[in-house]
mmCIF file of C-alpha atoms in Angstrom:
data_model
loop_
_atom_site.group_PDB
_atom_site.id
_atom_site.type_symbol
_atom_site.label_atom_id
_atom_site.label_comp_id
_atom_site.label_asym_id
_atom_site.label_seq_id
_atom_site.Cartn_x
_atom_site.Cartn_y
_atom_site.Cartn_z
ATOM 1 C CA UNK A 1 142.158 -25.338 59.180
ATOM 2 C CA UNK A 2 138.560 -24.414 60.302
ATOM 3 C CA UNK A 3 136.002 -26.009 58.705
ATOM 4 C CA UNK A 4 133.735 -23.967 56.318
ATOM 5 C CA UNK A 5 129.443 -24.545 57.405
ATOM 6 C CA UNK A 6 129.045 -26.534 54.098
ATOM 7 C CA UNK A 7 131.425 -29.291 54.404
ATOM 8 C CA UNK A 8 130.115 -29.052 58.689
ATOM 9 C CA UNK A 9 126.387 -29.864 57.591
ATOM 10 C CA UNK A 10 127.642 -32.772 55.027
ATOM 11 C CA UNK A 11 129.350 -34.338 58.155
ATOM 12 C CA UNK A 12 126.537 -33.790 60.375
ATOM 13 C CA UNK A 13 124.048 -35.533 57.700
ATOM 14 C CA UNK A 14 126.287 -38.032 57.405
ATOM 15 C CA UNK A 15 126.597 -38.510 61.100
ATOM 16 C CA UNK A 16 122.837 -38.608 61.089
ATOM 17 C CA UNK A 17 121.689 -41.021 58.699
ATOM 18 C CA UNK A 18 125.085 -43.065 58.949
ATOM 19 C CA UNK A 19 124.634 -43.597 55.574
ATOM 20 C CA UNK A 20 126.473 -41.595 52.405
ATOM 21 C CA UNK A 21 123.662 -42.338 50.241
ATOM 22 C CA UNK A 22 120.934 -41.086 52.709
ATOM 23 C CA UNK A 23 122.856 -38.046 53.633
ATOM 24 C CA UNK A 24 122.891 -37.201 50.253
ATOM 25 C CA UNK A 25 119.165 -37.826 49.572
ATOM 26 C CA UNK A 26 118.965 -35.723 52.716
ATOM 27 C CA UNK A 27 121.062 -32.581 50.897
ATOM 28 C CA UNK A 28 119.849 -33.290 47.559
ATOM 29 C CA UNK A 29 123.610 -34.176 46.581
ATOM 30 C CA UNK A 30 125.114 -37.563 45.398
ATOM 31 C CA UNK A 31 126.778 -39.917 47.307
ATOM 32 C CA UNK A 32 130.145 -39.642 45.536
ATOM 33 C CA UNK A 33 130.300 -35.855 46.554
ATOM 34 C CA UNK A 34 129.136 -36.458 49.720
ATOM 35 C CA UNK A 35 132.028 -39.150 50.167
ATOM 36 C CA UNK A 36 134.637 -36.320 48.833
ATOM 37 C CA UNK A 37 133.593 -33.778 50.960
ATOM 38 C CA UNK A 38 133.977 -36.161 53.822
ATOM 39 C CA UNK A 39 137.634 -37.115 52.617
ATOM 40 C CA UNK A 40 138.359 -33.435 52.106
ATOM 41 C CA UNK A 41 137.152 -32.201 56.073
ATOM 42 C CA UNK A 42 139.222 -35.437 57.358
ATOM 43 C CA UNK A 43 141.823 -34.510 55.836
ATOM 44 C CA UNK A 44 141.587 -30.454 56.423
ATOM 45 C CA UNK A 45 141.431 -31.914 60.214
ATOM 46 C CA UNK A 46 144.343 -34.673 59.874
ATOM 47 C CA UNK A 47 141.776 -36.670 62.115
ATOM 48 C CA UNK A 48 139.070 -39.657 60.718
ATOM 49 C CA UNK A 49 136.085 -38.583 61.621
ATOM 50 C CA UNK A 50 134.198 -42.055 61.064
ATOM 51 C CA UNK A 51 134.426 -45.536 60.550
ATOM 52 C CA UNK A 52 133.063 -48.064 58.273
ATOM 53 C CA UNK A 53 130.707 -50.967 59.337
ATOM 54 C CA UNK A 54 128.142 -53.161 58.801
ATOM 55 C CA UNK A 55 125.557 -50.572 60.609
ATOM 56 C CA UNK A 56 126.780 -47.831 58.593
ATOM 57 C CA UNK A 57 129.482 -45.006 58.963
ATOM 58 C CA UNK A 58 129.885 -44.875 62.506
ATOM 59 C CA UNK A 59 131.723 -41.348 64.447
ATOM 60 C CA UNK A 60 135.406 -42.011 65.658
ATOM 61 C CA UNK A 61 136.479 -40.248 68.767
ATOM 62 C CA UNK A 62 137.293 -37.299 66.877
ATOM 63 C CA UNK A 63 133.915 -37.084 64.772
ATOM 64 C CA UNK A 64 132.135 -37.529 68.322
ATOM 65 C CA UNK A 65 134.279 -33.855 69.489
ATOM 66 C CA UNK A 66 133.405 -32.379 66.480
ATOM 67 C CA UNK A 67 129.752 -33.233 66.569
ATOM 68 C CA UNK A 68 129.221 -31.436 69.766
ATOM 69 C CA UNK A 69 130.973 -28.354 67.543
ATOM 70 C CA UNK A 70 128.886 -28.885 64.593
ATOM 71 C CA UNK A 71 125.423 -29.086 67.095
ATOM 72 C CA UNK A 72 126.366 -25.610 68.373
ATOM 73 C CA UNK A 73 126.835 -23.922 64.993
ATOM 74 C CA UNK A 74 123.830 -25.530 63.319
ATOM 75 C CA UNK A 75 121.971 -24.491 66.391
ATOM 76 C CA UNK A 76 123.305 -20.906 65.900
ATOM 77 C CA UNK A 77 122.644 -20.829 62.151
ATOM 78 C CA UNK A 78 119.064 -22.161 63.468
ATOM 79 C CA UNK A 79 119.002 -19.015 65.760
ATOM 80 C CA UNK A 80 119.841 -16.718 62.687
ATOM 81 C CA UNK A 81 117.348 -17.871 60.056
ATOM 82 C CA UNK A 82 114.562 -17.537 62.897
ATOM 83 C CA UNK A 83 115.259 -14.028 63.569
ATOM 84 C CA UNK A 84 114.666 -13.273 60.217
ATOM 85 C CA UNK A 85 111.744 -15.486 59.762
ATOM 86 C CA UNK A 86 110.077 -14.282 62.834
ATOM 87 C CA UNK A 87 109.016 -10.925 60.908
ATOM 88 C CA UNK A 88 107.308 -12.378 58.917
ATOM 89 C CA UNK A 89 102.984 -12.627 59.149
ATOM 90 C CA UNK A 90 103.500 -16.086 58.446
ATOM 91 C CA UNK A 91 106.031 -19.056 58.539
ATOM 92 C CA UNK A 92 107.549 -20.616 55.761
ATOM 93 C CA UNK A 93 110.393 -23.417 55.130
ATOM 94 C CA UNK A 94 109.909 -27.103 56.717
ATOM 95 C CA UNK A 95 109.248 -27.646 59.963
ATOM 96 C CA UNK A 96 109.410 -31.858 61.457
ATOM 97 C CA UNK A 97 107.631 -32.962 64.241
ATOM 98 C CA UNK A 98 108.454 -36.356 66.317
ATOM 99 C CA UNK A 99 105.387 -37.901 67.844
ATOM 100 C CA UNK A 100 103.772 -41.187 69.004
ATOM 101 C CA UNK A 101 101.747 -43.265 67.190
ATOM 102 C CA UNK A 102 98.213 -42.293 68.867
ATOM 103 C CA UNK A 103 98.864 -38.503 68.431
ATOM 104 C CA UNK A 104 100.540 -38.631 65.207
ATOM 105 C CA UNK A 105 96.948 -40.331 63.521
ATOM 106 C CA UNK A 106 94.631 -39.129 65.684
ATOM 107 C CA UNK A 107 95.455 -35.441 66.643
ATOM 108 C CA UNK A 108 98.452 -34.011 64.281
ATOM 109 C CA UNK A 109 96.514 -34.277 61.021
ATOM 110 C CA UNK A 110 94.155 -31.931 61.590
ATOM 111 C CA UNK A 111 96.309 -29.666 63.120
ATOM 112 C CA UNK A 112 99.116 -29.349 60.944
ATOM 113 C CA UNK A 113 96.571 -28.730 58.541
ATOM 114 C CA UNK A 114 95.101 -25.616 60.386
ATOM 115 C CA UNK A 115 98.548 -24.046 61.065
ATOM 116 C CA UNK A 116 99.323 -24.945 57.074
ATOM 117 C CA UNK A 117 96.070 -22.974 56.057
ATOM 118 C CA UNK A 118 97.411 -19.984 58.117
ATOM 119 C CA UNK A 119 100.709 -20.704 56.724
ATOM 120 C CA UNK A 120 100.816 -21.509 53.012
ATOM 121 C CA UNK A 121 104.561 -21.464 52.177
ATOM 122 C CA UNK A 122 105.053 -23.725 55.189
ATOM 123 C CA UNK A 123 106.206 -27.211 54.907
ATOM 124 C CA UNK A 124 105.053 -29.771 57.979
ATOM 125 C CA UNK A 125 106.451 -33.391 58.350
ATOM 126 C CA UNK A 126 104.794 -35.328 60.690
ATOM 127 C CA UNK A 127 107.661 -38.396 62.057
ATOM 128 C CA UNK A 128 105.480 -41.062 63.557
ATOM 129 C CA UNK A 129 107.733 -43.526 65.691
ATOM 130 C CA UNK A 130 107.255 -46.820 68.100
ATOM 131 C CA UNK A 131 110.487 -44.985 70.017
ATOM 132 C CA UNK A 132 111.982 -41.800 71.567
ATOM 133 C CA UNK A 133 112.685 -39.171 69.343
ATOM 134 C CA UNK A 134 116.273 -38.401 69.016
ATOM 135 C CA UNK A 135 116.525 -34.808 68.738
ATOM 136 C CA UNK A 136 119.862 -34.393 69.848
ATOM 137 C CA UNK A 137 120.847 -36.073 65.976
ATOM 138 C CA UNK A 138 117.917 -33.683 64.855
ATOM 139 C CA UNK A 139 115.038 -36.117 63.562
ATOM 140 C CA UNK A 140 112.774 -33.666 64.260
ATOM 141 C CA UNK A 141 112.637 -30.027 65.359
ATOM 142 C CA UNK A 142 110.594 -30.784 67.953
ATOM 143 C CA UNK A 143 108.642 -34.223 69.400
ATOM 144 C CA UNK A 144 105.450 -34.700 71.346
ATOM 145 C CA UNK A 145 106.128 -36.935 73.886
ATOM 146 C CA UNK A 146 104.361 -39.202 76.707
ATOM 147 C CA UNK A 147 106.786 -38.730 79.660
ATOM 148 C CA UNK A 148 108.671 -35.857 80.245
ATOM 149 C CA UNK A 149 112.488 -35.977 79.334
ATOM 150 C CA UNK A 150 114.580 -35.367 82.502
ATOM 151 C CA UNK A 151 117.804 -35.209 80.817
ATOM 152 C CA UNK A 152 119.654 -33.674 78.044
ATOM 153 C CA UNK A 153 119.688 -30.066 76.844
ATOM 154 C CA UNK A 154 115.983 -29.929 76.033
ATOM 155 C CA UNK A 155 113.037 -27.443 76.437
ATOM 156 C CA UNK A 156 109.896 -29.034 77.704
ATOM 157 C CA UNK A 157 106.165 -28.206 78.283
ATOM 158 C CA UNK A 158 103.505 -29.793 79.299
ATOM 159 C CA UNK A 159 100.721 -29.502 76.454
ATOM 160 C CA UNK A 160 97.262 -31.176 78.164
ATOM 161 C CA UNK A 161 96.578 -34.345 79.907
ATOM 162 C CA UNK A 162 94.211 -37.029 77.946
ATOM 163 C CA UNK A 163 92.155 -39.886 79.421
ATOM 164 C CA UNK A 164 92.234 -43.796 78.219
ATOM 165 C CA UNK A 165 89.281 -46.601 78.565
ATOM 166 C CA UNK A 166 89.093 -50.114 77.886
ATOM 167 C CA UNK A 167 87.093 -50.337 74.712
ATOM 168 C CA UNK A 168 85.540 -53.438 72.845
ATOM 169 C CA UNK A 169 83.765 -53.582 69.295
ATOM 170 C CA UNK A 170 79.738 -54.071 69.413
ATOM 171 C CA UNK A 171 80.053 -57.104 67.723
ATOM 172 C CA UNK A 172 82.657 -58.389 70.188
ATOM 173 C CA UNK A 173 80.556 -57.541 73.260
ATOM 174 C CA UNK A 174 77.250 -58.652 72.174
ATOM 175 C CA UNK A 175 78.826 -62.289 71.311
ATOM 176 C CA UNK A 176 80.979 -62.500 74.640
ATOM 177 C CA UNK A 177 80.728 -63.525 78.119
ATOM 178 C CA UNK A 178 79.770 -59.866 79.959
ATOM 179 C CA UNK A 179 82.696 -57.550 81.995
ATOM 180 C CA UNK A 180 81.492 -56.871 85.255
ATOM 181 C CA UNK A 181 84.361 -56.483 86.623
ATOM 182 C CA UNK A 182 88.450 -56.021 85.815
ATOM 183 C CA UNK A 183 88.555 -59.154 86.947
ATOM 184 C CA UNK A 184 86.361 -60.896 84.401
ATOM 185 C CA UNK A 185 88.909 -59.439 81.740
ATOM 186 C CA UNK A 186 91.107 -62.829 82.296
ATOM 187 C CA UNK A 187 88.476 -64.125 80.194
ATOM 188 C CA UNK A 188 88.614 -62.134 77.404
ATOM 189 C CA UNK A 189 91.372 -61.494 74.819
ATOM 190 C CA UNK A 190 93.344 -58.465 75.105
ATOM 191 C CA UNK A 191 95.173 -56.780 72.801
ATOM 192 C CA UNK A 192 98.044 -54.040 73.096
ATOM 193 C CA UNK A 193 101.772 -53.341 72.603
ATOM 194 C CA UNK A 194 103.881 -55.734 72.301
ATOM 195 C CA UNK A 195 105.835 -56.292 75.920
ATOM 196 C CA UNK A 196 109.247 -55.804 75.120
ATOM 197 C CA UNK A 197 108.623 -52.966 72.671
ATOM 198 C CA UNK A 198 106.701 -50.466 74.927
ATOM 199 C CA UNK A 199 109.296 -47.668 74.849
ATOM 200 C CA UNK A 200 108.353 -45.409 77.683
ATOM 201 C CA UNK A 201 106.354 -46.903 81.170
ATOM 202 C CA UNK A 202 103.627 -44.168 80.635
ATOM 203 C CA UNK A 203 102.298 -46.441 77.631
ATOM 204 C CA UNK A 204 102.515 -49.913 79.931
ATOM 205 C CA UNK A 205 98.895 -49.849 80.565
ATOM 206 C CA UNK A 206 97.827 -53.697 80.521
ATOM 207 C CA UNK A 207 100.363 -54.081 83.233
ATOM 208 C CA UNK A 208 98.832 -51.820 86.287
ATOM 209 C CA UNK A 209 95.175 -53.704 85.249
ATOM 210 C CA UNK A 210 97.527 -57.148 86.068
ATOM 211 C CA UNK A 211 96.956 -58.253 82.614
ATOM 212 C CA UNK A 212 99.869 -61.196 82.103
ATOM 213 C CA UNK A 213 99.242 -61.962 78.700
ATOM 214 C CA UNK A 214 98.857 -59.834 75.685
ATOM 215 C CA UNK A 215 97.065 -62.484 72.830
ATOM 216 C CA UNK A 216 97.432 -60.268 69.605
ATOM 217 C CA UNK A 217 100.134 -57.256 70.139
ATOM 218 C CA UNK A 218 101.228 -54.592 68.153
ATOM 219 C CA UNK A 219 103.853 -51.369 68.404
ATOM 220 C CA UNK A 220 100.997 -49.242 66.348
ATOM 221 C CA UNK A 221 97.802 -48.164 68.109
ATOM 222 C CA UNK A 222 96.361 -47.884 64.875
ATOM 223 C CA UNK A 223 96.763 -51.635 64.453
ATOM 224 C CA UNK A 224 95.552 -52.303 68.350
ATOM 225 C CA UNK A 225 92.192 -50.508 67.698
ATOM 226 C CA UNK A 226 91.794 -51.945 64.049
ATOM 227 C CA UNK A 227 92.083 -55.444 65.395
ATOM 228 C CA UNK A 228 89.440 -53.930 68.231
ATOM 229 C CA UNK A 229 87.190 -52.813 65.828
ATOM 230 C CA UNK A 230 87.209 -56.251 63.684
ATOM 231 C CA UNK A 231 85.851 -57.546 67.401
ATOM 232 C CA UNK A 232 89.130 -59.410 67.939
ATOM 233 C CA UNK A 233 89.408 -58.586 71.464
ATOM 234 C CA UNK A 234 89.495 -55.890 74.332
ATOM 235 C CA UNK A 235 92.258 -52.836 74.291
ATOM 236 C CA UNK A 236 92.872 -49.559 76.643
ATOM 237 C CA UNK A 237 92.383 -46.740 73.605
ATOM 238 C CA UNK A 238 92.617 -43.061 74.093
ATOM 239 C CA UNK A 239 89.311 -41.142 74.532
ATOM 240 C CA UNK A 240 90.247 -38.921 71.489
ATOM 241 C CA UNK A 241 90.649 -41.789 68.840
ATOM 242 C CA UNK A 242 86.858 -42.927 69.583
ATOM 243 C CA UNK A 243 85.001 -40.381 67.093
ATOM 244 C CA UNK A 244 87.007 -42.297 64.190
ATOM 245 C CA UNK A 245 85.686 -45.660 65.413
ATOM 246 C CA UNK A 246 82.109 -45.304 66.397
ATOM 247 C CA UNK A 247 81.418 -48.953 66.828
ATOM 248 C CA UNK A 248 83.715 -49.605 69.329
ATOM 249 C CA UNK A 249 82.671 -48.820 73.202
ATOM 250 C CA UNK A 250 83.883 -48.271 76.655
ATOM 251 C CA UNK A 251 83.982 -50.595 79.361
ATOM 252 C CA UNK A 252 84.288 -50.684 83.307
ATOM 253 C CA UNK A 253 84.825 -47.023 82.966
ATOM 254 C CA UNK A 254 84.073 -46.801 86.531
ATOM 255 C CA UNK A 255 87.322 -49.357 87.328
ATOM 256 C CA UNK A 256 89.600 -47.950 84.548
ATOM 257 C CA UNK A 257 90.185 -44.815 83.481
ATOM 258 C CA UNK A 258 93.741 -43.596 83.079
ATOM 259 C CA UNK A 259 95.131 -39.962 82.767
ATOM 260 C CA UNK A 260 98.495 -39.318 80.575
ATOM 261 C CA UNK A 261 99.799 -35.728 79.189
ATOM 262 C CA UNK A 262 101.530 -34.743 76.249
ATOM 263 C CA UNK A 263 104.491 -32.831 76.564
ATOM 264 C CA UNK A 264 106.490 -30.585 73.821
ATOM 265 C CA UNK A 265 110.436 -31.059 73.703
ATOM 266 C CA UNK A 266 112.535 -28.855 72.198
ATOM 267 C CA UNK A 267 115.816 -28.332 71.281
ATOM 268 C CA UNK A 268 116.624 -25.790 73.947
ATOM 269 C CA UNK A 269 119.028 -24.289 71.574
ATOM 270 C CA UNK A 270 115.840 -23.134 69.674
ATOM 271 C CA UNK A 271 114.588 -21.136 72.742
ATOM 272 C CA UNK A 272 115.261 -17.652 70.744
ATOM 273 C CA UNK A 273 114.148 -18.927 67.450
ATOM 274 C CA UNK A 274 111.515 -17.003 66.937
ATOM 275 C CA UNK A 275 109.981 -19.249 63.950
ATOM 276 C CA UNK A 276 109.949 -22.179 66.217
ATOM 277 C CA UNK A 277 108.483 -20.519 68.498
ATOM 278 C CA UNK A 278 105.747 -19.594 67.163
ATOM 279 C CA UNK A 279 104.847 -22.670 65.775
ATOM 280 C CA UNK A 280 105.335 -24.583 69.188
ATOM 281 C CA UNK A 281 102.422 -22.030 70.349
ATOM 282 C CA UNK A 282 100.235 -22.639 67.218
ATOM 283 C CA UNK A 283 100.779 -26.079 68.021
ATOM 284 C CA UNK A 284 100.317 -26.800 71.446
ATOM 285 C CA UNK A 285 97.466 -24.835 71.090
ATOM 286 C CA UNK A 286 96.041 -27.033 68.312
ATOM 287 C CA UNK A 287 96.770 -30.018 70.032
ATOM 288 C CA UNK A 288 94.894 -28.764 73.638
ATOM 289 C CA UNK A 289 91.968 -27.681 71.555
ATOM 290 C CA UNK A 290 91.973 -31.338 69.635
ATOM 291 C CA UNK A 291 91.897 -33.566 72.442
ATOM 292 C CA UNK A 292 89.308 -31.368 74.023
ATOM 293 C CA UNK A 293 87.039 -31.261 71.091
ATOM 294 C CA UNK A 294 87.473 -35.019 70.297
ATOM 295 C CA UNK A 295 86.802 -36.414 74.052
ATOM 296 C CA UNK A 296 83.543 -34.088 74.009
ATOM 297 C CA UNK A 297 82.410 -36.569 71.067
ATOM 298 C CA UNK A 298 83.107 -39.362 72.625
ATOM 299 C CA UNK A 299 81.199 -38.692 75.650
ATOM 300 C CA UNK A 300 78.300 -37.354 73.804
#
């Protein structure tokens, strides 16, 4: 018997979340019907499609085939609903983006909020993660990354390069033994991600400056440049998150300045959805235009 798309996007929400109750949340169902349409595919397919454990409802072999089924027909119901979106003057329905921590504070706010003013019936969720965004399990429609994926069946564009400086509070400086040099940092305390958290090498910043000890860490650059800005130590910040914290400063900016890019990944299953398309322009747009706006304030 072939499956039917409604009992196909139960299993793939289930295969998801890995939960019955969270898939359900997810389809606005509850988790009793969600278990009984599970029951009712397995047994349309004389195969169990996943396991119980203590993470969760884990895929079997045969719920692993049929997710690489269930990928291509979501993708090609995806395909469908974007044609017909994509006439539209504007975009509608809900639209989630994967990004780090520094751009999902500092630059996505703002401009999800310009592409929601030019697109009132549109929905935006902004998924702000210490980790790689898995979009092959669809957390997001699309992520911002650091480093550019090399693998998997993924779209990906460069959207601008950004700079980074060692910054310090005022009050941190003015009470502190002075930093000539990157070499007088071994006096100082630095703060940044915690080691054996930092998901992607691009982010391992403290390590090329040959910085062996991190005294107050955190996955969150929110949290490193709070602590900053409370003149707890010295951190490498982006140039674009220094308009929102005008006492802090930069340092040795003629020994350390770093370059990084931001890079769009897509679903490349999405390439002729014409809805995400559009947004991915409005967006990498919005994002370019950010980071350029914000690093002219903070060298002004």
């Amino acid at each position: 018997m072939t499956p039917n798309w409604d009992d196909m996007r139960v299993f793939l929400a289930v295969a998801r979340e890995e939960s019955l109750s969270a898939a359900g949340r997810q389809l606005k169902i509850d988790p009793a019907t969600v278990g009984r349409r599970i029951a009712r595919l397995e047994a349309s397919l004389n195969a169990p499609l996943f396991t119980k454990s203590q993470q969760g409802y884990v895929l079997t072999s045969a719920g692993e085939r049929l997710l690489d089924h269930g990928l291509k027909a979501e993708e090609a119901m995806r395909a469908a609903a974007g044609a017909m979106a994509g006439s539209s003057k504007t975009l509608s329905g809900q639209i989630r983006i994967g990004a780090p921590d520094g751009c999902a504070n500092y630059l996505l706010p703002q401009v999800c909020a310009q592409i929601c003013d030019a697109n009132p019936d549109l929905d935006i969720q902004i998924l702000a993660l210490p980790r790689v965004i898995n979009l092959s399990r669809r957390e997001a429609d699309m992520a911002v990354t650091v480093s550019a994926p090399t693998a998997g069946r993924v779209l990906v564009q460069k959207i601008t390069d950004y700079r980074l400086y060692l910054v310090a509070s005022d009050e941190y400086l003015s009470a502190r033994p002075a930093i000539p040099t990157p070499e007088a940092l071994k006096g100082h305390r630095m703060i940044g991600y915690i080691p054996d958290m930092i998901f992607d090498r691009e982010l391992d910043y403290l390590v090329d400056l040959g910085v062996d000890r991190v005294a107050l860490a955190s996955n969150s650059v929110s949290v490193q440049l709070r602590q900053v800005a409370l003149g707890s130590g010295v951190c490498v910040a982006h140039d674009f998150t220094l308009p929102f914290h005008p006492n802090l400063r930069k340092i040795l900016t003629d020994h350390v300045s770093l370059t990084r890019s931001f890079h769009l990944v897509r679903h490349q299953g999405d390439q002729r959805n014409e809805r995400l398309n559009r947004f991915a322009t409005a967006l990498t747009a919005g994002i370019r235009d950010e980071v350029a706006r914000l690093e002219a304030a903070a060298s002004s």
